[in-house]
Short mmCIF file of C-alpha atoms in Angstrom, two decimals:
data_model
loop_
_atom_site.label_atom_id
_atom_site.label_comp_id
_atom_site.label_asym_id
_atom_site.label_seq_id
_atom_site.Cartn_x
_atom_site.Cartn_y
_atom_site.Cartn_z
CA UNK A 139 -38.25 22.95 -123.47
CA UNK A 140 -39.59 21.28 -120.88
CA UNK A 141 -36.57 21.66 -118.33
CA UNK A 142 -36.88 25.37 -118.46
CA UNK A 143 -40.95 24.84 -118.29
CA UNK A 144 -40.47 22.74 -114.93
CA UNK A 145 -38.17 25.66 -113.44
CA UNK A 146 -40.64 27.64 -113.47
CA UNK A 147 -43.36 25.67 -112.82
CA UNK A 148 -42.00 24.60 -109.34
CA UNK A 149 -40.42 28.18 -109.06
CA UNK A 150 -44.28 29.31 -108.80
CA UNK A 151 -45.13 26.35 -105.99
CA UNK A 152 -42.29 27.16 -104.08
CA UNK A 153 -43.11 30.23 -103.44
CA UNK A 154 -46.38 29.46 -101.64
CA UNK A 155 -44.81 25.94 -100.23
CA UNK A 156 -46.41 26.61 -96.10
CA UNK A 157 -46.96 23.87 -94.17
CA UNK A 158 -44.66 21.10 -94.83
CA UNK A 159 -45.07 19.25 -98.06
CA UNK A 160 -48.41 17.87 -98.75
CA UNK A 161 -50.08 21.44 -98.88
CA UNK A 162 -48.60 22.00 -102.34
CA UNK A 163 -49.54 18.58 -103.77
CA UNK A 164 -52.99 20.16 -105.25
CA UNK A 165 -50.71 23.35 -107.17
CA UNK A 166 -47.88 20.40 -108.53
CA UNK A 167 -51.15 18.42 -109.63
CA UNK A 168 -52.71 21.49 -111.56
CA UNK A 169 -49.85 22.74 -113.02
CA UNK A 170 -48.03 19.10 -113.92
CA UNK A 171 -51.22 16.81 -114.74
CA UNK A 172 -54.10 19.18 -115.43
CA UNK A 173 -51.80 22.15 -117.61
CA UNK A 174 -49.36 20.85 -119.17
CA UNK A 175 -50.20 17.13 -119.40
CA UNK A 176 -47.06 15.97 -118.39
CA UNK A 177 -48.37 13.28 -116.32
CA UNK A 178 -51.03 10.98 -115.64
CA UNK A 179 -52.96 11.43 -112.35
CA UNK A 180 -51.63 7.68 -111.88
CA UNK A 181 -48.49 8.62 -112.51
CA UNK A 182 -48.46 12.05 -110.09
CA UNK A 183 -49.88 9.70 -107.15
CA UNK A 184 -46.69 7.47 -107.73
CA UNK A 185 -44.35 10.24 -107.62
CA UNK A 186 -46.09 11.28 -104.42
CA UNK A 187 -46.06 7.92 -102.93
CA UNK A 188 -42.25 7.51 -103.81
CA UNK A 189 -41.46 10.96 -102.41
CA UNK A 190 -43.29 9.92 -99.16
CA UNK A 191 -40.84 6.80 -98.85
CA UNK A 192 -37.90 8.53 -99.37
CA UNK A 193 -36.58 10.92 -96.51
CA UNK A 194 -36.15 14.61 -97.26
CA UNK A 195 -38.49 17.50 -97.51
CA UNK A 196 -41.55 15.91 -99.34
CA UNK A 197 -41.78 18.99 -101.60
CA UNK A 198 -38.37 18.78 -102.79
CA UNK A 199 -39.31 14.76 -103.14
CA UNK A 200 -41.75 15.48 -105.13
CA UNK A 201 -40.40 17.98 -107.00
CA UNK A 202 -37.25 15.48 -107.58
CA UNK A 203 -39.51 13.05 -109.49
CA UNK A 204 -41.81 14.44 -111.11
CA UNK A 205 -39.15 16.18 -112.84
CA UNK A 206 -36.99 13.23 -113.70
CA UNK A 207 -40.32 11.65 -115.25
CA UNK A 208 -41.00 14.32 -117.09
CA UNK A 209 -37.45 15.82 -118.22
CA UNK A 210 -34.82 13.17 -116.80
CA UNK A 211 -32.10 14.02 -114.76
CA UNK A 212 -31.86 17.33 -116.14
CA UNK A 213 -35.59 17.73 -115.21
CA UNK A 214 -35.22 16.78 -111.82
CA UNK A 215 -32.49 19.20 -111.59
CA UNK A 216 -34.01 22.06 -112.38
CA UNK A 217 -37.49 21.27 -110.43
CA UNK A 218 -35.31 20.94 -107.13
CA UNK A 219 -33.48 23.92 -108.05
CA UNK A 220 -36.80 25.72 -108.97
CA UNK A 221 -38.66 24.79 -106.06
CA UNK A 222 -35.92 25.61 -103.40
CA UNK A 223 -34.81 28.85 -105.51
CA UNK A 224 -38.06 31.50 -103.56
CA UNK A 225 -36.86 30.01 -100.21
CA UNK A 226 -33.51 31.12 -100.95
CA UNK A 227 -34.33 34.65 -102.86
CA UNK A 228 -36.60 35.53 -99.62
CA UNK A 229 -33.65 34.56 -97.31
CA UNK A 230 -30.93 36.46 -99.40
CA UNK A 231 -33.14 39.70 -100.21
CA UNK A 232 -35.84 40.38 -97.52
CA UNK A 233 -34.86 38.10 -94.31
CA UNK A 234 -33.29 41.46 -92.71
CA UNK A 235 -37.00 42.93 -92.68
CA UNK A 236 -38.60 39.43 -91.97
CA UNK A 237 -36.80 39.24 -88.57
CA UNK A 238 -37.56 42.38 -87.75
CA UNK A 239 -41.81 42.43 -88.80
CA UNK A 240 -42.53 38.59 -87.83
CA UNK A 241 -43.13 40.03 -84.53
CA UNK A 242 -45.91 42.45 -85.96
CA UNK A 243 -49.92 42.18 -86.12
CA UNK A 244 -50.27 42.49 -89.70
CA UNK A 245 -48.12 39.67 -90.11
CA UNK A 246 -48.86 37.27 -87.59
CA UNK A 247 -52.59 38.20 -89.16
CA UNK A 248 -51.60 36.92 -92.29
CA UNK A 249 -50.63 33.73 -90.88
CA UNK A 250 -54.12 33.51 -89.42
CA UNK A 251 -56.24 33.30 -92.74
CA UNK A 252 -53.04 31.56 -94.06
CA UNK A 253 -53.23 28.43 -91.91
CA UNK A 254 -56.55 27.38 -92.61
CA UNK A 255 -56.50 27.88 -96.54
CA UNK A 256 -53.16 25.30 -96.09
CA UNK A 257 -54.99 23.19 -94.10
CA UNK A 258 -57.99 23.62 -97.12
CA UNK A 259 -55.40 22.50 -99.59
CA UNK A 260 -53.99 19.25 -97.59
CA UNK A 261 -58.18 18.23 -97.01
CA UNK A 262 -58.44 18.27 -100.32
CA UNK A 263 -55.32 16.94 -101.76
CA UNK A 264 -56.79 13.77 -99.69
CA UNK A 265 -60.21 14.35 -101.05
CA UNK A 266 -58.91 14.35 -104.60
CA UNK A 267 -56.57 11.58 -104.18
CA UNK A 268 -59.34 9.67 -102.29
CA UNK A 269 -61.43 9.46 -105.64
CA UNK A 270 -58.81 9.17 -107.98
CA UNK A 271 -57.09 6.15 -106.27
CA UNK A 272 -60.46 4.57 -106.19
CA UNK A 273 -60.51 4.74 -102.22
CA UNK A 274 -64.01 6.37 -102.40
CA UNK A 275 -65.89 4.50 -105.51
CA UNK A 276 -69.04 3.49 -106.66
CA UNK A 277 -67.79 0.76 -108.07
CA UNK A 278 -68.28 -1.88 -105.45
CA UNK A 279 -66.06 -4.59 -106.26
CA UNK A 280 -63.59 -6.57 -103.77
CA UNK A 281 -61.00 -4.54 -104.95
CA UNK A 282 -62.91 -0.99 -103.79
CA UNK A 283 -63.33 -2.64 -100.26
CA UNK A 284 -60.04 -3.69 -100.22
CA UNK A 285 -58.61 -0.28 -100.72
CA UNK A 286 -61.56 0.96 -98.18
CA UNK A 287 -59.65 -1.58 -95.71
CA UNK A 288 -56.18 -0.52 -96.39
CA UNK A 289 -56.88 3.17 -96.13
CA UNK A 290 -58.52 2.43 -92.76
CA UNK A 291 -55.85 0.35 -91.39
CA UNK A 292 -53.05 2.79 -92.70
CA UNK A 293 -55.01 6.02 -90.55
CA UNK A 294 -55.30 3.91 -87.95
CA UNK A 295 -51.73 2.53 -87.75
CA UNK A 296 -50.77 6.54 -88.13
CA UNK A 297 -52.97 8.17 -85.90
CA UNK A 298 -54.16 5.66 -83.26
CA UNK A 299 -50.58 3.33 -82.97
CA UNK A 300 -48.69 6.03 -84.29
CA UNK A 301 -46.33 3.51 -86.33
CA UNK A 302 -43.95 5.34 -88.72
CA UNK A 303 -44.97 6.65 -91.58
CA UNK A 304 -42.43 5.20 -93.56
CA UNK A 305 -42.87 1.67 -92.18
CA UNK A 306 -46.94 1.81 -92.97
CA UNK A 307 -46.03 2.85 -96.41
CA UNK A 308 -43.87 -0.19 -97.07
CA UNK A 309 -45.97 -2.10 -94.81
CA UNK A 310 -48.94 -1.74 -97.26
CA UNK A 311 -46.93 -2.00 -100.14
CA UNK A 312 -46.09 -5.41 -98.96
CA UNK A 313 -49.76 -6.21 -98.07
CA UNK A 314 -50.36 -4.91 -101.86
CA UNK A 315 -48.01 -7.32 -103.56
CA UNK A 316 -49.59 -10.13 -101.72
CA UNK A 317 -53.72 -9.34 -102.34
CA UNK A 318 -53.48 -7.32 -105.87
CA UNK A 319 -51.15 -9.53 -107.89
CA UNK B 280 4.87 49.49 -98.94
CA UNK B 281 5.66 46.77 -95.94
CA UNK B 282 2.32 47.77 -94.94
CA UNK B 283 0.60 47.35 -98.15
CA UNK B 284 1.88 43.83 -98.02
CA UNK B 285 0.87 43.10 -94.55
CA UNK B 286 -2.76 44.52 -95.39
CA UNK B 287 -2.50 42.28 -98.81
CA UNK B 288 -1.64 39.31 -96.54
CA UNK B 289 -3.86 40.13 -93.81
CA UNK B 290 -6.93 40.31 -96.87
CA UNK B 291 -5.55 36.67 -98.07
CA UNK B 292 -5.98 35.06 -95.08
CA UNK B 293 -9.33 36.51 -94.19
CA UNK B 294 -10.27 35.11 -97.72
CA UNK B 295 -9.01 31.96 -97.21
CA UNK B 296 -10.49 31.73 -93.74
CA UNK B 297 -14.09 32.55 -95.66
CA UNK B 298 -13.65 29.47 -97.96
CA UNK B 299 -13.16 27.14 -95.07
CA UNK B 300 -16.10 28.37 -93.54
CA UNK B 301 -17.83 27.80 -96.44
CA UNK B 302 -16.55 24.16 -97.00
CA UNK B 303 -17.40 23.82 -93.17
CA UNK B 304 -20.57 24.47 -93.85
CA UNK B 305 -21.53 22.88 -96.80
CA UNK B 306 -20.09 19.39 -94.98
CA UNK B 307 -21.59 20.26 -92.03
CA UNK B 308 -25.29 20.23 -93.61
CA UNK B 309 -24.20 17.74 -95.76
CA UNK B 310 -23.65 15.01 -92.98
CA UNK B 311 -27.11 15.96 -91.33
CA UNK B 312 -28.63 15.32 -94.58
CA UNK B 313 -31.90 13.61 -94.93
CA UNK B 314 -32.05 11.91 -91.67
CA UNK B 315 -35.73 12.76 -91.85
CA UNK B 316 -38.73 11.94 -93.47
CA UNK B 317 -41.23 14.08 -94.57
CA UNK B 318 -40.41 17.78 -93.67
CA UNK B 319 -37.86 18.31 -90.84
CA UNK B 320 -38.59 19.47 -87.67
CA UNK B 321 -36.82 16.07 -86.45
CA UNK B 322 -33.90 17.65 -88.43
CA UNK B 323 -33.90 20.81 -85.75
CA UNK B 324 -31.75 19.00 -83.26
CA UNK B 325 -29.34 17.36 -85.36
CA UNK B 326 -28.66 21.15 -86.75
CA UNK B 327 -28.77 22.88 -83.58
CA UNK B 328 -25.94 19.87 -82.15
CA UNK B 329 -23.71 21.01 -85.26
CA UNK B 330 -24.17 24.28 -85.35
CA UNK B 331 -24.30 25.07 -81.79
CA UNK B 332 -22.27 22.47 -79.48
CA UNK B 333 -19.80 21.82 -81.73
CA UNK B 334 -19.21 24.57 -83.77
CA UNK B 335 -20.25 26.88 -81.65
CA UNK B 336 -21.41 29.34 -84.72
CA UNK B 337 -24.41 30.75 -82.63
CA UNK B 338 -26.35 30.36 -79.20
CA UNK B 339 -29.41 28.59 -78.33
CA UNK B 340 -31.03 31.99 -78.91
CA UNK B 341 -30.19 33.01 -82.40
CA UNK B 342 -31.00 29.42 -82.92
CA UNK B 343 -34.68 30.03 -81.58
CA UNK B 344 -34.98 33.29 -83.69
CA UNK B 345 -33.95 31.22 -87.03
CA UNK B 346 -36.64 28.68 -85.91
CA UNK B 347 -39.42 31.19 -86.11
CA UNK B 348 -38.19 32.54 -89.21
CA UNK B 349 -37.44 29.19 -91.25
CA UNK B 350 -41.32 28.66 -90.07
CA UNK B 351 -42.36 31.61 -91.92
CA UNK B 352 -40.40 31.64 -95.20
CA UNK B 353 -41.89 29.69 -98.21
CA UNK B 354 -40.46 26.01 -97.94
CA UNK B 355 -39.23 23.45 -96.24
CA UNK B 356 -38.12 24.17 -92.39
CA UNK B 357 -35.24 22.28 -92.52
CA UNK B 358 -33.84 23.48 -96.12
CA UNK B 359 -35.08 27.18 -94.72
CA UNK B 360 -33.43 27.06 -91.68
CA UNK B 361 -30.05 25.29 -92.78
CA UNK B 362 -30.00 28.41 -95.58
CA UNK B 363 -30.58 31.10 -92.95
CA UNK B 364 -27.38 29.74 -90.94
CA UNK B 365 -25.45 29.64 -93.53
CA UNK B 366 -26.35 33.56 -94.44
CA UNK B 367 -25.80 34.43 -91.42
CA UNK B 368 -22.58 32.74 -90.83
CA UNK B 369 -20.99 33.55 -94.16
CA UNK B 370 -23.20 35.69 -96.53
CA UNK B 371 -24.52 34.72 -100.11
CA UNK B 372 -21.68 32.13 -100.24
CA UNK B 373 -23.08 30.47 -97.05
CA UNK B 374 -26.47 30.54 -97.71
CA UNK B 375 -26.00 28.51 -101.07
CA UNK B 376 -23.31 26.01 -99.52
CA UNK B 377 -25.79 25.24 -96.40
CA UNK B 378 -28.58 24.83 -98.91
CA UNK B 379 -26.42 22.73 -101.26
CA UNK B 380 -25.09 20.72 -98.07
CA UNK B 381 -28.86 19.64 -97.14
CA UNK B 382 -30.22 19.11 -100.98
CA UNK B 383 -27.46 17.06 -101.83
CA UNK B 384 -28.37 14.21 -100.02
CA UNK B 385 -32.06 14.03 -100.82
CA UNK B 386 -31.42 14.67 -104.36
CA UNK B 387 -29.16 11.15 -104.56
CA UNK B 388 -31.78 9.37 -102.18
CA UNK B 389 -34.65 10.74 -104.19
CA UNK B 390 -32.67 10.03 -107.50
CA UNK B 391 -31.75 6.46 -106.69
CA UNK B 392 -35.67 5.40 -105.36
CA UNK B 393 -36.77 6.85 -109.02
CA UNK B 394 -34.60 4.75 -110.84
CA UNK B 395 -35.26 1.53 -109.16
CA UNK B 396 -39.24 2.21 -109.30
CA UNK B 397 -39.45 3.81 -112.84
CA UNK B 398 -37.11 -0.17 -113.13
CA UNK B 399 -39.70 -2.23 -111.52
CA UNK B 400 -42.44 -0.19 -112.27
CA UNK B 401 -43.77 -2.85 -114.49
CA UNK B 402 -43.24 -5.94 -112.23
CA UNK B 403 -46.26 -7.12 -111.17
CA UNK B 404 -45.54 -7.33 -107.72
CA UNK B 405 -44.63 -3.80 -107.65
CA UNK B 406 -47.35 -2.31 -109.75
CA UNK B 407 -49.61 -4.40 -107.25
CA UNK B 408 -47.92 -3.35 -104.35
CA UNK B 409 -48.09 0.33 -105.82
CA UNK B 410 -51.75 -0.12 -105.62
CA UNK B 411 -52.31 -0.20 -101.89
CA UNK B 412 -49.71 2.24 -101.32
CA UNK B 413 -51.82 5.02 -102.84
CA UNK B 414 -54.26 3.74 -100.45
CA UNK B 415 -52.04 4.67 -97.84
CA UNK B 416 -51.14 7.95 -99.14
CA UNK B 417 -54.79 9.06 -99.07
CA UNK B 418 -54.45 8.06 -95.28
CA UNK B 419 -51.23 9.81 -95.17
CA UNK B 420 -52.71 12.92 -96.01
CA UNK B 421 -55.60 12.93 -94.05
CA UNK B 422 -53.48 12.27 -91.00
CA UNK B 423 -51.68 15.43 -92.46
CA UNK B 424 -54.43 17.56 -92.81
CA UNK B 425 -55.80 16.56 -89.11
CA UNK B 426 -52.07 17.43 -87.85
CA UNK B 427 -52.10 20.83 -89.53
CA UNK B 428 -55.77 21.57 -88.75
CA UNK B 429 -54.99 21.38 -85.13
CA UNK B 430 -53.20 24.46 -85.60
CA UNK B 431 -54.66 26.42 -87.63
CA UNK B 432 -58.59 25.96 -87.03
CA UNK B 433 -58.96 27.76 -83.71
CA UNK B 434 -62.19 29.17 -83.82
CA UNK B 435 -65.19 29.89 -85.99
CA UNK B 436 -63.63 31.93 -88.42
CA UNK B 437 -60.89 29.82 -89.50
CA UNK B 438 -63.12 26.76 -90.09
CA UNK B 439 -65.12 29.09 -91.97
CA UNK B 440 -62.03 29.70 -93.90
CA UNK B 441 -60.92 26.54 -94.48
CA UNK B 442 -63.98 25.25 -95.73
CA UNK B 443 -64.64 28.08 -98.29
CA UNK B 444 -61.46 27.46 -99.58
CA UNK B 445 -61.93 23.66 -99.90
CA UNK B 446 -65.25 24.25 -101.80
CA UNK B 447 -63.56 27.07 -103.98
CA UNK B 448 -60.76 24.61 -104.52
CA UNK B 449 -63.71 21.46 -105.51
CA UNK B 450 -64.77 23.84 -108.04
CA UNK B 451 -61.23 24.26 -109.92
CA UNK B 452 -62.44 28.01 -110.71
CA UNK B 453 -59.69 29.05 -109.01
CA UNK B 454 -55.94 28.71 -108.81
CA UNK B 455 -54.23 27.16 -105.57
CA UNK B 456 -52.09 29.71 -105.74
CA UNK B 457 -54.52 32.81 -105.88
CA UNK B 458 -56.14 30.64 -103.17
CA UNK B 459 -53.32 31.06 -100.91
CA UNK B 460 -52.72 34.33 -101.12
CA UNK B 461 -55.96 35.31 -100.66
CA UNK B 462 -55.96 33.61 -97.08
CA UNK B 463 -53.02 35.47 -96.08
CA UNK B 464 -55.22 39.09 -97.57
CA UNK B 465 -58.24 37.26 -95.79
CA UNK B 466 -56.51 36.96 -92.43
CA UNK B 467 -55.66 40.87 -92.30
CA UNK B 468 -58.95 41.53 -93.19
CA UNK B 469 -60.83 38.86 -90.70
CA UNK B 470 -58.56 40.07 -87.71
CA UNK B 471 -59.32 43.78 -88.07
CA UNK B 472 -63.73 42.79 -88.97
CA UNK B 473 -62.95 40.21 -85.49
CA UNK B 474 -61.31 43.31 -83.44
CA UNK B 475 -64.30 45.84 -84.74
CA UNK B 476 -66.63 43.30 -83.68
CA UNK B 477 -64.75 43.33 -80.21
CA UNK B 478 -63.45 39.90 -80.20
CA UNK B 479 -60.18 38.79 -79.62
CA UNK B 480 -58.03 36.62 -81.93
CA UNK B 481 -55.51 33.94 -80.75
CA UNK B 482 -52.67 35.16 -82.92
CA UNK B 483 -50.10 32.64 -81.82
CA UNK B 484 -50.79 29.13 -82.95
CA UNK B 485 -50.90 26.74 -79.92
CA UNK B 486 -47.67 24.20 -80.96
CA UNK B 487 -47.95 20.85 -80.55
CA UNK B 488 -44.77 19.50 -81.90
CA UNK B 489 -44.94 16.36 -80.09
CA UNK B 490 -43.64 13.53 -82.07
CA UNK B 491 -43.58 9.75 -81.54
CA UNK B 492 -40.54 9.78 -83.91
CA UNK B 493 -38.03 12.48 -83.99
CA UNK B 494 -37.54 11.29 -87.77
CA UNK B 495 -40.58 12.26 -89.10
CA UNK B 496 -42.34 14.77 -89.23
CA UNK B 497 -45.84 15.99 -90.74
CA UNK B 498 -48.01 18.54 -91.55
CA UNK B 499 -46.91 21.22 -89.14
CA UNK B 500 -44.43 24.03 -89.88
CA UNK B 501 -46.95 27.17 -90.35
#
């Protein structure tokens, strides 16, 4: 049964879902494309480029599709509910002590080794996608530089003229229809 | 037995008064809804004008403390934080109705973008389109992990730490998910080697929640 399968499969990410979205994008791609086959690694970097367009938490994006292409609506449903459901158990059933030890060295050391190792996850998320999407390729056809180009444009727009996200992701899309077709 | 009744009464209305809340709630965080792309810190004012100014459910200060917490928790901040206020407003009750309120939303948004791509997903100009996007994704990521590094690499030992864990992660060998735990055992662990070694460690993340748009919002939230 796949619906109960992608429960618990996004019941697992969401419990170590730190740092807003595209940290878990490596664990969705293990346990989705590389375990259980459920996708192609085309097919995952769709569902992340459609849960980047639309707004809402990127993890529950994610989760929202990748589900419905593997299980339908029903698998959507139960990825969303899987993902969000350690959020909510941590809020209901240890939130009391959480207010009271976030203030505490053991803690706030936790945090420490944490934020690097999600920082490790997003760098290579972007390594992995990098080679998969053909971005970094030996293959040096028009089409590699062309990608080259639109990946450098696209950081640029983000980082340098801070444009929206959402507007560079429709922005290319539109530059895509026009060069690749 | 008149006061029986009045008690009985009394115990009504308190229920009934708890199922408004509730509703309140849910429509509440339903009508902030995805305003936001990407995570949700641009969701943080919407909430605290709702919950604060015009409900007037908490002060500026609980709101603060919820912040912090919402950071912490597994998840989303703006899902996280919308569940704490409704715990704390109205129990178990509140928590799922605040949670429902915000996931409502993004689930028909989400729902509706999946049915028109998985549609056009053979179109040509889409497919073609799809192409360069995943171009821009890449991009999108790295942008993300730049964001999020800002924070968290902060001196030696943390880049050392990051880059262990993206070799261990180029290897596959080992699970993400083993991988993050084992930073949070690692950071004990470094903190108390650091202290013996008579350095000090910057345990408070500098924050640079500066954004360009207050609608999006990227790698940050840890």
């Amino acid at each position: 049964m796949p619906v109960i399968e992608l429960f618990f499969t996004f019941f697992m990410v969401g419990f170590v879902s730190f740092g807003g979205g595209y940290a878990i994008i490596p664990m969705i791609e293990k346990e989705v494309v590389q375990k259980h086959g459920w996708l192609t690694m085309e097919q995952f970097a769709e569902a992340i480029a459609v849960a980047g367009v639309s707004p809402g938490p990127i993890a529950a994006n994610s989760a929202i599709f990748v589900g419905y292409q593997v299980g339908g609506i029903s698998g959507a449903i139960s990825s969303l509910i899987g993902i969000v459901m350690p959020s909510l158990l941590i809020i209901l059933l240890v939130v009391r002590i959480f207010y009271k030890f976030r203030h505490s060295r053991t803690v706030k050391s936790a945090f420490y080794g944490l934020r690097p190792v999600i920082t490790a996850l997003v760098v290579y998320a972007a390594l992995r996608f990098a080679f998969n999407q053909g971005v970094i390729s030996l293959d040096l056809s028009w089409q590699t530089f062309a990608l080259i180009g639109i990946f450098l444009f696209s950081f640029l727009a983000l980082w340098k003229w801070e444009w929206h996200p959402a507007f560079v992701i429709v922005f290319s899309g539109l530059v895509g229809a026009a060069l690749f077709s | 037995m008149n006061s029986n009744r009045s008690i009985a009464i009394g115990r009504q209305e308190h229920q009934q008064r708890k199922i408004t809340l509730i509703l309140q709630i849910f429509w509440t965080f339903l009508k902030i809804g995805p305003i936001t792309f990407g995570g949700g810190y641009a969701m943080i004012p919407a909430i605290e004008r709702e919950v604060v100014k015009k409900h007037k459910w908490m002060n500026h200060e609980d709101m603060t403390d919820i912040l912090a917490v919402a950071q912490s928790v597994p998840g989303a901040i703006a899902i996280n934080s919308a569940t704490l206020i409704g715990y704390g407003l109205a129990g178990f009750w509140g928590a799922i109705a605040a949670m429902a309120g915000i996931l409502v939303p993004t689930f028909v948004f989400m729902m509706m973008l999946s049915l028109f791509f998985v549609a056009f997903r053979d179109n040509a100009k889409v497919h073609a389109a799809f192409e360069a996007v995943r171009a821009t994704i890449v991009a999108l990521i790295a942008y993300a992990a730049i964001k999020i590094g800002k924070t968290a690499l902060i001196d030696k030992t943390t880049t050392v730490i990051m880059l262990i864990a993206v070799l261990l992660l180029l290897t596959g060998l080992i699970h993400p998910f083993l991988i993050i735990i084992g930073g949070g055992v690692l950071g004990i662990v470094a903190v108390r080697i650091r202290k013996a070694l008579g350095f000090s460690t910057l345990l408070n993340p500098p924050q640079s929640r500066k954004y360009k748009y207050d609608d999006y919002f990227i790698g940050d939230g840890i």
